């Protein structure tokens, strides 16, 4: 099956192909492999929280290292798999709001208040010590790792630099974990400015 390209992009395709003919190919580089929707959703929440944190505390904002990460697929056959491409586009849709907000000059993030985030949780979660401990641990571990990754303090592609993974109480259902993820994504804009100022 041949991919159908919008006719308006044919000229761009020809220009890119022409650039291949006239430019030497770059050397090898290494970067992360496969992205999945759940990981991109959580990463998106942390990047959105960083955007808020950078506006709250601009002196602690990180500067780009001026390079574009290269993509290296663990399984190159995925380039021929429609489901894999659908996942790529799903990730783009998930992350798009963060990118759009980051480059919009008129966007101002509104840092939430921790008390209102906690109050928005169901009462059974607020009063569940296992939930409170696990959700707080996930928030702080992920927040710390986000700051370390964005600042270049750690390279989490290295298997020896993995973050500690908090263990939930046994037998929790999907709704419990959904509430954890809601809390972490809502509270990250509150936690990240604090974590950035401490690390």
CSV table of N, CA and C in Angstrom, one decimal, residues 29-191:
chain,number,residue,atom,x,y,z
A,29,UNK,N,23.6,8.5,16.6
A,29,UNK,CA,23.3,9.0,18.0
A,29,UNK,C,22.3,8.1,18.7
A,30,UNK,N,22.2,8.3,19.9
A,30,UNK,CA,21.3,7.4,20.7
A,30,UNK,C,20.3,8.2,21.4
A,31,UNK,N,19.0,7.6,21.5
A,31,UNK,CA,17.9,8.2,22.2
A,31,UNK,C,16.9,7.2,22.6
A,32,UNK,N,15.9,7.6,23.3
A,32,UNK,CA,14.9,6.6,23.8
A,32,UNK,C,14.2,5.9,22.6
A,33,UNK,N,13.6,4.7,22.9
A,33,UNK,CA,12.9,4.0,21.8
A,33,UNK,C,11.5,4.2,21.7
A,34,UNK,N,10.7,3.3,22.2
A,34,UNK,CA,9.2,3.3,22.0
A,34,UNK,C,8.5,4.1,23.0
A,35,UNK,N,7.6,5.0,22.5
A,35,UNK,CA,6.7,5.7,23.5
A,35,UNK,C,5.3,5.1,23.5
A,36,UNK,N,4.7,5.0,24.6
A,36,UNK,CA,3.3,4.5,24.7
A,36,UNK,C,2.4,5.6,25.3
A,37,UNK,N,1.1,5.4,25.0
A,37,UNK,CA,0.2,6.4,25.4
A,37,UNK,C,0.2,6.8,26.9
A,38,UNK,N,0.2,5.7,27.8
A,38,UNK,CA,0.2,6.0,29.2
A,38,UNK,C,1.4,6.8,29.6
A,39,UNK,N,2.6,6.4,29.1
A,39,UNK,CA,3.8,7.1,29.5
A,39,UNK,C,3.8,8.5,29.0
A,40,UNK,N,3.3,8.7,27.8
A,40,UNK,CA,3.2,10.1,27.2
A,40,UNK,C,2.2,10.9,28.0
A,41,UNK,N,1.1,10.3,28.4
A,41,UNK,CA,0.2,11.1,29.2
A,41,UNK,C,0.8,11.6,30.5
A,42,UNK,N,1.5,10.7,31.2
A,42,UNK,CA,2.1,11.1,32.5
A,42,UNK,C,3.3,12.2,32.2
A,43,UNK,N,4.0,11.9,31.1
A,43,UNK,CA,5.1,12.9,30.8
A,43,UNK,C,4.5,14.2,30.4
A,44,UNK,N,3.4,14.2,29.7
A,44,UNK,CA,2.7,15.4,29.3
A,44,UNK,C,2.3,16.2,30.5
A,45,UNK,N,1.8,15.5,31.5
A,45,UNK,CA,1.4,16.2,32.8
A,45,UNK,C,2.6,16.8,33.5
A,46,UNK,N,3.7,16.1,33.5
A,46,UNK,CA,4.9,16.7,34.1
A,46,UNK,C,5.5,17.8,33.3
A,47,UNK,N,5.4,17.8,32.0
A,47,UNK,CA,5.9,18.9,31.2
A,47,UNK,C,5.0,20.1,31.3
A,48,UNK,N,3.7,19.9,31.4
A,48,UNK,CA,2.8,21.0,31.7
A,48,UNK,C,3.1,21.6,33.0
A,49,UNK,N,3.4,20.8,34.0
A,49,UNK,CA,3.7,21.3,35.4
A,49,UNK,C,5.0,22.1,35.3
A,50,UNK,N,6.0,21.6,34.5
A,50,UNK,CA,7.2,22.3,34.4
A,50,UNK,C,7.0,23.7,33.8
A,51,UNK,N,6.1,23.8,32.8
A,51,UNK,CA,5.8,25.1,32.2
A,51,UNK,C,5.3,26.1,33.3
A,52,UNK,N,4.4,25.6,34.2
A,52,UNK,CA,3.9,26.4,35.3
A,52,UNK,C,5.0,26.8,36.2
A,53,UNK,N,5.8,25.8,36.5
A,53,UNK,CA,6.9,26.0,37.5
A,53,UNK,C,7.9,27.0,37.0
A,54,UNK,N,8.2,27.0,35.7
A,54,UNK,CA,9.1,27.9,35.1
A,54,UNK,C,8.5,29.4,35.1
A,55,UNK,N,7.2,29.5,35.0
A,55,UNK,CA,6.6,30.8,35.1
A,55,UNK,C,6.6,31.3,36.5
A,56,UNK,N,6.4,30.4,37.5
A,56,UNK,CA,6.3,30.8,38.9
A,56,UNK,C,7.7,31.2,39.4
A,57,UNK,N,8.7,30.4,38.9
A,57,UNK,CA,10.1,30.6,39.4
A,57,UNK,C,11.0,30.7,38.2
A,58,UNK,N,11.0,31.8,37.4
A,58,UNK,CA,11.8,31.8,36.2
A,58,UNK,C,13.3,31.7,36.4
A,59,UNK,N,13.8,32.1,37.5
A,59,UNK,CA,15.2,32.0,37.8
A,59,UNK,C,15.7,30.5,37.8
A,60,UNK,N,14.8,29.6,38.1
A,60,UNK,CA,15.2,28.2,38.1
A,60,UNK,C,14.8,27.5,36.8
A,61,UNK,N,14.3,28.2,35.8
A,61,UNK,CA,14.0,27.5,34.5
A,61,UNK,C,15.2,26.9,33.9
A,62,UNK,N,15.0,25.8,33.2
A,62,UNK,CA,16.2,25.2,32.5
A,62,UNK,C,16.3,25.7,31.1
A,63,UNK,N,17.5,25.7,30.6
A,63,UNK,CA,17.7,26.2,29.2
A,63,UNK,C,18.0,24.9,28.4
A,64,UNK,N,17.5,25.0,27.1
A,64,UNK,CA,17.7,23.9,26.2
A,64,UNK,C,19.2,23.7,25.9
A,65,UNK,N,19.5,22.4,25.8
A,65,UNK,CA,20.9,22.1,25.4
A,65,UNK,C,21.2,22.2,24.0
A,66,UNK,N,20.2,22.8,23.2
A,66,UNK,CA,20.4,23.1,21.8
A,66,UNK,C,20.7,21.8,20.9
A,67,UNK,N,20.0,20.8,21.2
A,67,UNK,CA,20.1,19.6,20.3
A,67,UNK,C,18.7,19.0,20.2
A,68,UNK,N,18.5,18.2,19.1
A,68,UNK,CA,17.3,17.5,18.9
A,68,UNK,C,17.5,16.0,19.2
A,69,UNK,N,16.8,15.4,20.1
A,69,UNK,CA,17.1,14.0,20.3
A,69,UNK,C,16.8,13.2,19.1
A,70,UNK,N,17.6,12.2,18.8
A,70,UNK,CA,17.4,11.3,17.7
A,70,UNK,C,16.5,10.1,18.1
A,71,UNK,N,15.7,9.6,17.2
A,71,UNK,CA,14.9,8.5,17.4
A,71,UNK,C,15.6,7.2,17.0
A,72,UNK,N,15.6,6.2,17.9
A,72,UNK,CA,16.2,4.9,17.6
A,72,UNK,C,15.1,3.9,18.0
A,73,UNK,N,14.6,3.2,17.0
A,73,UNK,CA,13.5,2.2,17.3
A,73,UNK,C,14.1,0.9,17.8
A,74,UNK,N,13.5,0.4,18.8
A,74,UNK,CA,13.9,-1.0,19.3
A,74,UNK,C,13.6,-2.0,18.2
A,75,UNK,N,12.5,-1.8,17.5
A,75,UNK,CA,12.0,-2.7,16.4
A,75,UNK,C,11.7,-1.9,15.2
A,76,UNK,N,12.6,-1.8,14.2
A,76,UNK,CA,12.3,-1.0,13.0
A,76,UNK,C,11.1,-1.5,12.2
A,77,UNK,N,10.7,-2.7,12.4
A,77,UNK,CA,9.5,-3.2,11.7
A,77,UNK,C,8.3,-2.4,12.0
A,78,UNK,N,8.3,-1.7,13.1
A,78,UNK,CA,7.2,-0.9,13.5
A,78,UNK,C,6.8,0.2,12.5
A,79,UNK,N,7.8,0.6,11.8
A,79,UNK,CA,7.5,1.6,10.7
A,79,UNK,C,6.5,1.1,9.7
A,80,UNK,N,6.3,-0.2,9.6
A,80,UNK,CA,5.3,-0.8,8.7
A,80,UNK,C,4.0,-1.2,9.4
A,81,UNK,N,3.9,-0.8,10.7
A,81,UNK,CA,2.7,-1.2,11.5
A,81,UNK,C,1.8,-0.1,11.7
A,82,UNK,N,0.6,-0.2,11.1
A,82,UNK,CA,-0.4,0.9,11.2
A,82,UNK,C,-0.7,1.3,12.7
A,83,UNK,N,-0.9,0.3,13.5
A,83,UNK,CA,-1.2,0.5,14.9
A,83,UNK,C,-0.1,1.3,15.6
A,84,UNK,N,1.2,1.1,15.2
A,84,UNK,CA,2.3,1.8,15.8
A,84,UNK,C,2.2,3.3,15.4
A,85,UNK,N,1.9,3.6,14.2
A,85,UNK,CA,1.7,4.9,13.7
A,85,UNK,C,0.5,5.6,14.4
A,86,UNK,N,-0.5,4.9,14.6
A,86,UNK,CA,-1.7,5.4,15.4
A,86,UNK,C,-1.2,5.8,16.8
A,87,UNK,N,-0.4,5.0,17.4
A,87,UNK,CA,0.1,5.3,18.7
A,87,UNK,C,1.0,6.6,18.7
A,88,UNK,N,1.8,6.7,17.6
A,88,UNK,CA,2.6,8.0,17.5
A,88,UNK,C,1.7,9.2,17.4
A,89,UNK,N,0.6,9.1,16.6
A,89,UNK,CA,-0.3,10.2,16.5
A,89,UNK,C,-1.1,10.5,17.8
A,90,UNK,N,-1.4,9.4,18.5
A,90,UNK,CA,-2.0,9.5,19.8
A,90,UNK,C,-1.1,10.3,20.8
A,91,UNK,N,0.1,9.9,20.8
A,91,UNK,CA,1.1,10.6,21.6
A,91,UNK,C,1.2,12.1,21.2
A,92,UNK,N,1.2,12.4,19.9
A,92,UNK,CA,1.3,13.8,19.5
A,92,UNK,C,0.0,14.5,20.0
A,93,UNK,N,-1.1,13.9,19.9
A,93,UNK,CA,-2.4,14.6,20.3
A,93,UNK,C,-2.3,14.8,21.8
A,94,UNK,N,-1.7,13.9,22.6
A,94,UNK,CA,-1.7,14.0,24.0
A,94,UNK,C,-0.7,15.1,24.4
A,95,UNK,N,0.4,15.2,23.8
A,95,UNK,CA,1.4,16.2,24.1
A,95,UNK,C,1.2,17.6,23.5
A,96,UNK,N,0.4,17.6,22.4
A,96,UNK,CA,0.2,18.9,21.7
A,96,UNK,C,-0.2,20.1,22.6
A,97,UNK,N,-1.2,19.9,23.5
A,97,UNK,CA,-1.5,21.1,24.3
A,97,UNK,C,-0.3,21.7,25.1
A,98,UNK,N,0.6,20.8,25.6
A,98,UNK,CA,1.7,21.4,26.3
A,98,UNK,C,2.6,22.2,25.4
A,99,UNK,N,2.8,21.6,24.2
A,99,UNK,CA,3.7,22.3,23.2
A,99,UNK,C,3.0,23.6,22.8
A,100,UNK,N,1.7,23.6,22.5
A,100,UNK,CA,1.0,24.8,22.0
A,100,UNK,C,1.1,25.9,23.1
A,101,UNK,N,0.8,25.5,24.3
A,101,UNK,CA,0.9,26.5,25.4
A,101,UNK,C,2.3,27.0,25.6
A,102,UNK,N,3.3,26.1,25.5
A,102,UNK,CA,4.6,26.6,25.7
A,102,UNK,C,5.1,27.6,24.7
A,103,UNK,N,4.6,27.6,23.5
A,103,UNK,CA,5.1,28.5,22.5
A,103,UNK,C,4.1,29.7,22.3
A,104,UNK,N,3.0,29.7,23.0
A,104,UNK,CA,2.0,30.8,22.8
A,104,UNK,C,2.4,31.9,23.8
A,105,UNK,N,2.7,33.0,23.2
A,105,UNK,CA,3.1,34.2,24.0
A,105,UNK,C,2.1,34.7,25.0
A,106,UNK,N,0.8,34.5,24.6
A,106,UNK,CA,-0.3,35.0,25.5
A,106,UNK,C,-0.8,34.0,26.5
A,107,UNK,N,-0.1,32.8,26.6
A,107,UNK,CA,-0.6,31.8,27.5
A,107,UNK,C,0.1,32.1,28.9
A,108,UNK,N,-0.7,32.1,29.9
A,108,UNK,CA,-0.1,32.2,31.3
A,108,UNK,C,-0.7,31.0,32.1
A,109,UNK,N,0.2,30.2,32.6
A,109,UNK,CA,-0.3,29.1,33.4
A,109,UNK,C,-0.8,29.6,34.8
A,110,UNK,N,-1.8,29.0,35.2
A,110,UNK,CA,-2.4,29.3,36.5
A,110,UNK,C,-2.0,28.3,37.6
A,111,UNK,N,-1.1,28.5,38.4
A,111,UNK,CA,-0.7,27.5,39.4
A,111,UNK,C,-1.9,27.2,40.4
A,112,UNK,N,-2.2,26.0,40.5
A,112,UNK,CA,-3.4,25.6,41.4
A,112,UNK,C,-2.9,25.6,42.8
A,113,UNK,N,-3.9,25.5,43.7
A,113,UNK,CA,-3.6,25.5,45.2
A,113,UNK,C,-3.8,24.0,45.6
A,114,UNK,N,-2.8,23.6,46.4
A,114,UNK,CA,-2.8,22.2,46.9
A,114,UNK,C,-4.1,21.8,47.6
A,115,UNK,N,-4.6,22.8,48.5
A,115,UNK,CA,-5.8,22.5,49.3
A,115,UNK,C,-7.0,22.2,48.4
A,116,UNK,N,-7.1,22.9,47.3
A,116,UNK,CA,-8.3,22.7,46.4
A,116,UNK,C,-8.1,21.4,45.6
A,117,UNK,N,-6.9,21.0,45.3
A,117,UNK,CA,-6.6,19.7,44.6
A,117,UNK,C,-7.0,18.6,45.5
A,118,UNK,N,-6.6,18.7,46.8
A,118,UNK,CA,-6.9,17.6,47.7
A,118,UNK,C,-8.4,17.5,48.0
A,119,UNK,N,-9.0,18.7,48.1
A,119,UNK,CA,-10.5,18.8,48.3
A,119,UNK,C,-11.2,18.2,47.2
A,120,UNK,N,-10.7,18.2,46.0
A,120,UNK,CA,-11.4,17.7,44.8
A,120,UNK,C,-11.4,16.1,44.7
A,121,UNK,N,-10.5,15.5,45.5
A,121,UNK,CA,-10.4,14.1,45.6
A,121,UNK,C,-11.6,13.5,46.3
A,122,UNK,N,-12.1,12.3,46.0
A,122,UNK,CA,-13.2,11.7,46.7
A,122,UNK,C,-12.7,11.5,48.2
A,123,UNK,N,-13.7,11.7,49.1
A,123,UNK,CA,-13.4,11.6,50.5
A,123,UNK,C,-12.7,10.3,50.9
A,124,UNK,N,-13.1,9.2,50.3
A,124,UNK,CA,-12.4,8.0,50.7
A,124,UNK,C,-11.0,7.9,50.3
A,125,UNK,N,-10.5,8.7,49.3
A,125,UNK,CA,-9.1,8.8,49.0
A,125,UNK,C,-8.4,9.7,50.0
A,126,UNK,N,-9.0,10.8,50.3
A,126,UNK,CA,-8.4,11.8,51.2
A,126,UNK,C,-8.1,11.1,52.6
A,127,UNK,N,-9.0,10.2,53.0
A,127,UNK,CA,-8.9,9.5,54.3
A,127,UNK,C,-8.3,8.2,54.2
A,128,UNK,N,-7.7,7.8,53.1
A,128,UNK,CA,-7.0,6.5,52.9
A,128,UNK,C,-5.5,6.7,53.1
A,129,UNK,N,-4.9,6.3,54.2
A,129,UNK,CA,-3.5,6.5,54.4
A,129,UNK,C,-2.6,5.9,53.3
A,130,UNK,N,-3.1,4.7,52.8
A,130,UNK,CA,-2.3,4.0,51.7
A,130,UNK,C,-2.3,4.9,50.4
A,131,UNK,N,-3.5,5.5,50.1
A,131,UNK,CA,-3.6,6.3,48.9
A,131,UNK,C,-2.7,7.6,49.1
A,132,UNK,N,-2.8,8.2,50.3
A,132,UNK,CA,-2.1,9.4,50.5
A,132,UNK,C,-0.6,9.2,50.4
A,133,UNK,N,-0.1,8.1,51.0
A,133,UNK,CA,1.3,7.8,51.0
A,133,UNK,C,1.8,7.5,49.6
A,134,UNK,N,1.0,6.6,48.9
A,134,UNK,CA,1.4,6.2,47.5
A,134,UNK,C,1.4,7.4,46.5
A,135,UNK,N,0.3,8.2,46.5
A,135,UNK,CA,0.1,9.3,45.6
A,135,UNK,C,1.2,10.3,45.9
A,136,UNK,N,1.5,10.6,47.1
A,136,UNK,CA,2.5,11.6,47.5
A,136,UNK,C,3.9,11.1,47.0
A,137,UNK,N,4.2,9.8,47.2
A,137,UNK,CA,5.5,9.2,46.8
A,137,UNK,C,5.6,9.3,45.3
A,138,UNK,N,4.6,9.0,44.6
A,138,UNK,CA,4.7,9.0,43.1
A,138,UNK,C,4.9,10.5,42.7
A,139,UNK,N,4.2,11.4,43.2
A,139,UNK,CA,4.3,12.8,42.9
A,139,UNK,C,5.7,13.3,43.1
A,140,UNK,N,6.3,13.0,44.3
A,140,UNK,CA,7.6,13.5,44.6
A,140,UNK,C,8.7,12.8,43.8
A,141,UNK,N,8.6,11.5,43.7
A,141,UNK,CA,9.6,10.7,42.9
A,141,UNK,C,9.6,11.1,41.4
A,142,UNK,N,8.4,11.2,40.9
A,142,UNK,CA,8.3,11.6,39.5
A,142,UNK,C,8.8,13.1,39.3
A,143,UNK,N,8.4,14.0,40.2
A,143,UNK,CA,8.8,15.4,40.2
A,143,UNK,C,10.3,15.5,40.2
A,144,UNK,N,10.9,14.8,41.1
A,144,UNK,CA,12.4,14.9,41.3
A,144,UNK,C,13.0,14.3,40.0
A,145,UNK,N,12.5,13.2,39.5
A,145,UNK,CA,13.1,12.6,38.3
A,145,UNK,C,12.9,13.6,37.1
A,146,UNK,N,11.8,14.2,37.0
A,146,UNK,CA,11.5,15.2,35.9
A,146,UNK,C,12.5,16.3,35.9
A,147,UNK,N,12.8,16.9,37.1
A,147,UNK,CA,13.7,18.0,37.3
A,147,UNK,C,15.1,17.5,36.9
A,148,UNK,N,15.5,16.3,37.3
A,148,UNK,CA,16.8,15.7,37.0
A,148,UNK,C,17.0,15.5,35.5
A,149,UNK,N,15.9,15.0,34.9
A,149,UNK,CA,16.0,14.7,33.4
A,149,UNK,C,16.1,16.0,32.7
A,150,UNK,N,15.2,17.0,33.0
A,150,UNK,CA,15.2,18.2,32.2
A,150,UNK,C,16.5,19.1,32.5
A,151,UNK,N,17.1,19.0,33.6
A,151,UNK,CA,18.3,19.7,33.9
A,151,UNK,C,19.6,19.0,33.4
A,152,UNK,N,19.4,17.8,33.0
A,152,UNK,CA,20.6,17.0,32.6
A,152,UNK,C,21.4,16.4,33.7
A,153,UNK,N,20.8,16.4,34.9
A,153,UNK,CA,21.5,15.8,36.1
A,153,UNK,C,21.6,14.3,35.9
A,154,UNK,N,20.6,13.7,35.3
A,154,UNK,CA,20.6,12.2,35.1
A,154,UNK,C,20.1,11.9,33.7
A,155,UNK,N,20.6,10.8,33.1
A,155,UNK,CA,20.1,10.3,31.9
A,155,UNK,C,19.4,9.0,32.1
A,156,UNK,N,18.0,9.1,32.1
A,156,UNK,CA,17.2,8.0,32.5
A,156,UNK,C,17.1,6.9,31.4
A,157,UNK,N,17.8,7.1,30.3
A,157,UNK,CA,17.9,6.0,29.3
A,157,UNK,C,18.9,5.0,29.8
A,158,UNK,N,19.7,5.4,30.8
A,158,UNK,CA,20.7,4.5,31.3
A,158,UNK,C,20.0,3.6,32.4
A,159,UNK,N,20.0,2.3,32.2
A,159,UNK,CA,19.3,1.4,33.1
A,159,UNK,C,19.8,1.5,34.6
A,160,UNK,N,21.0,2.0,34.8
A,160,UNK,CA,21.5,2.2,36.2
A,160,UNK,C,21.0,3.5,36.8
A,161,UNK,N,20.3,4.3,36.1
A,161,UNK,CA,19.8,5.6,36.6
A,161,UNK,C,18.3,5.6,36.8
A,162,UNK,N,17.7,4.5,37.0
A,162,UNK,CA,16.2,4.4,37.1
A,162,UNK,C,15.7,5.0,38.4
A,163,UNK,N,14.5,5.6,38.4
A,163,UNK,CA,13.9,6.2,39.6
A,163,UNK,C,13.4,5.1,40.5
A,164,UNK,N,13.3,5.3,41.8
A,164,UNK,CA,12.7,4.3,42.7
A,164,UNK,C,11.2,4.3,42.4
A,165,UNK,N,10.6,3.2,42.3
A,165,UNK,CA,9.2,3.0,42.0
A,165,UNK,C,8.5,2.7,43.3
A,166,UNK,N,7.6,3.7,43.8
A,166,UNK,CA,6.8,3.4,45.0
A,166,UNK,C,5.9,2.2,44.7
A,167,UNK,N,5.7,1.4,45.8
A,167,UNK,CA,4.8,0.2,45.7
A,167,UNK,C,3.4,0.5,46.3
A,168,UNK,N,2.4,0.3,45.5
A,168,UNK,CA,1.0,0.6,46.0
A,168,UNK,C,0.6,-0.5,47.0
A,169,UNK,N,-0.4,-0.3,47.8
A,169,UNK,CA,-1.0,-1.3,48.6
A,169,UNK,C,-1.5,-2.4,47.7
A,170,UNK,N,-1.6,-3.7,48.1
A,170,UNK,CA,-2.0,-4.7,47.2
A,170,UNK,C,-3.6,-4.6,47.0
A,171,UNK,N,-4.0,-5.1,45.8
A,171,UNK,CA,-5.4,-5.2,45.5
A,171,UNK,C,-6.1,-4.0,45.1
A,172,UNK,N,-5.5,-2.9,44.7
A,172,UNK,CA,-6.1,-1.7,44.4
A,172,UNK,C,-6.7,-1.8,43.0
A,173,UNK,N,-7.9,-1.2,42.7
A,173,UNK,CA,-8.5,-1.3,41.4
A,173,UNK,C,-8.1,-0.1,40.5
A,174,UNK,N,-8.6,-0.2,39.3
A,174,UNK,CA,-8.2,0.8,38.3
A,174,UNK,C,-8.6,2.2,38.7
A,175,UNK,N,-9.8,2.4,39.3
A,175,UNK,CA,-10.3,3.7,39.8
A,175,UNK,C,-9.4,4.3,40.8
A,176,UNK,N,-8.8,3.5,41.7
A,176,UNK,CA,-7.8,3.9,42.7
A,176,UNK,C,-6.6,4.5,42.0
A,177,UNK,N,-6.1,3.8,41.0
A,177,UNK,CA,-4.9,4.3,40.3
A,177,UNK,C,-5.2,5.5,39.4
A,178,UNK,N,-6.5,5.5,38.8
A,178,UNK,CA,-6.9,6.7,38.1
A,178,UNK,C,-6.9,8.0,39.0
A,179,UNK,N,-7.3,7.8,40.2
A,179,UNK,CA,-7.3,8.9,41.2
A,179,UNK,C,-5.9,9.3,41.6
A,180,UNK,N,-5.0,8.3,41.7
A,180,UNK,CA,-3.6,8.7,41.9
A,180,UNK,C,-3.0,9.5,40.8
A,181,UNK,N,-3.3,9.1,39.5
A,181,UNK,CA,-2.8,9.8,38.4
A,181,UNK,C,-3.4,11.2,38.3
A,182,UNK,N,-4.7,11.3,38.6
A,182,UNK,CA,-5.4,12.7,38.6
A,182,UNK,C,-4.7,13.6,39.6
A,183,UNK,N,-4.5,13.0,40.8
A,183,UNK,CA,-3.8,13.8,41.9
A,183,UNK,C,-2.4,14.2,41.4
A,184,UNK,N,-1.6,13.3,40.9
A,184,UNK,CA,-0.2,13.6,40.5
A,184,UNK,C,-0.2,14.7,39.4
A,185,UNK,N,-1.1,14.5,38.4
A,185,UNK,CA,-1.1,15.5,37.3
A,185,UNK,C,-1.6,16.9,37.8
A,186,UNK,N,-2.6,16.9,38.7
A,186,UNK,CA,-3.1,18.2,39.2
A,186,UNK,C,-2.1,18.8,40.2
A,187,UNK,N,-1.4,18.0,41.0
A,187,UNK,CA,-0.5,18.6,42.0
A,187,UNK,C,0.9,18.9,41.5
A,188,UNK,N,1.2,18.3,40.4
A,188,UNK,CA,2.6,18.5,39.8
A,188,UNK,C,2.9,20.0,39.7
A,189,UNK,N,2.0,20.9,39.2
A,189,UNK,CA,2.4,22.3,39.0
A,189,UNK,C,2.7,23.0,40.4
A,190,UNK,N,2.1,22.4,41.5
A,190,UNK,CA,2.4,22.9,42.8
A,190,UNK,C,3.8,22.4,43.3
A,191,UNK,N,4.0,21.1,43.0
A,191,UNK,CA,5.2,20.5,43.6
A,191,UNK,C,6.5,20.9,42.8
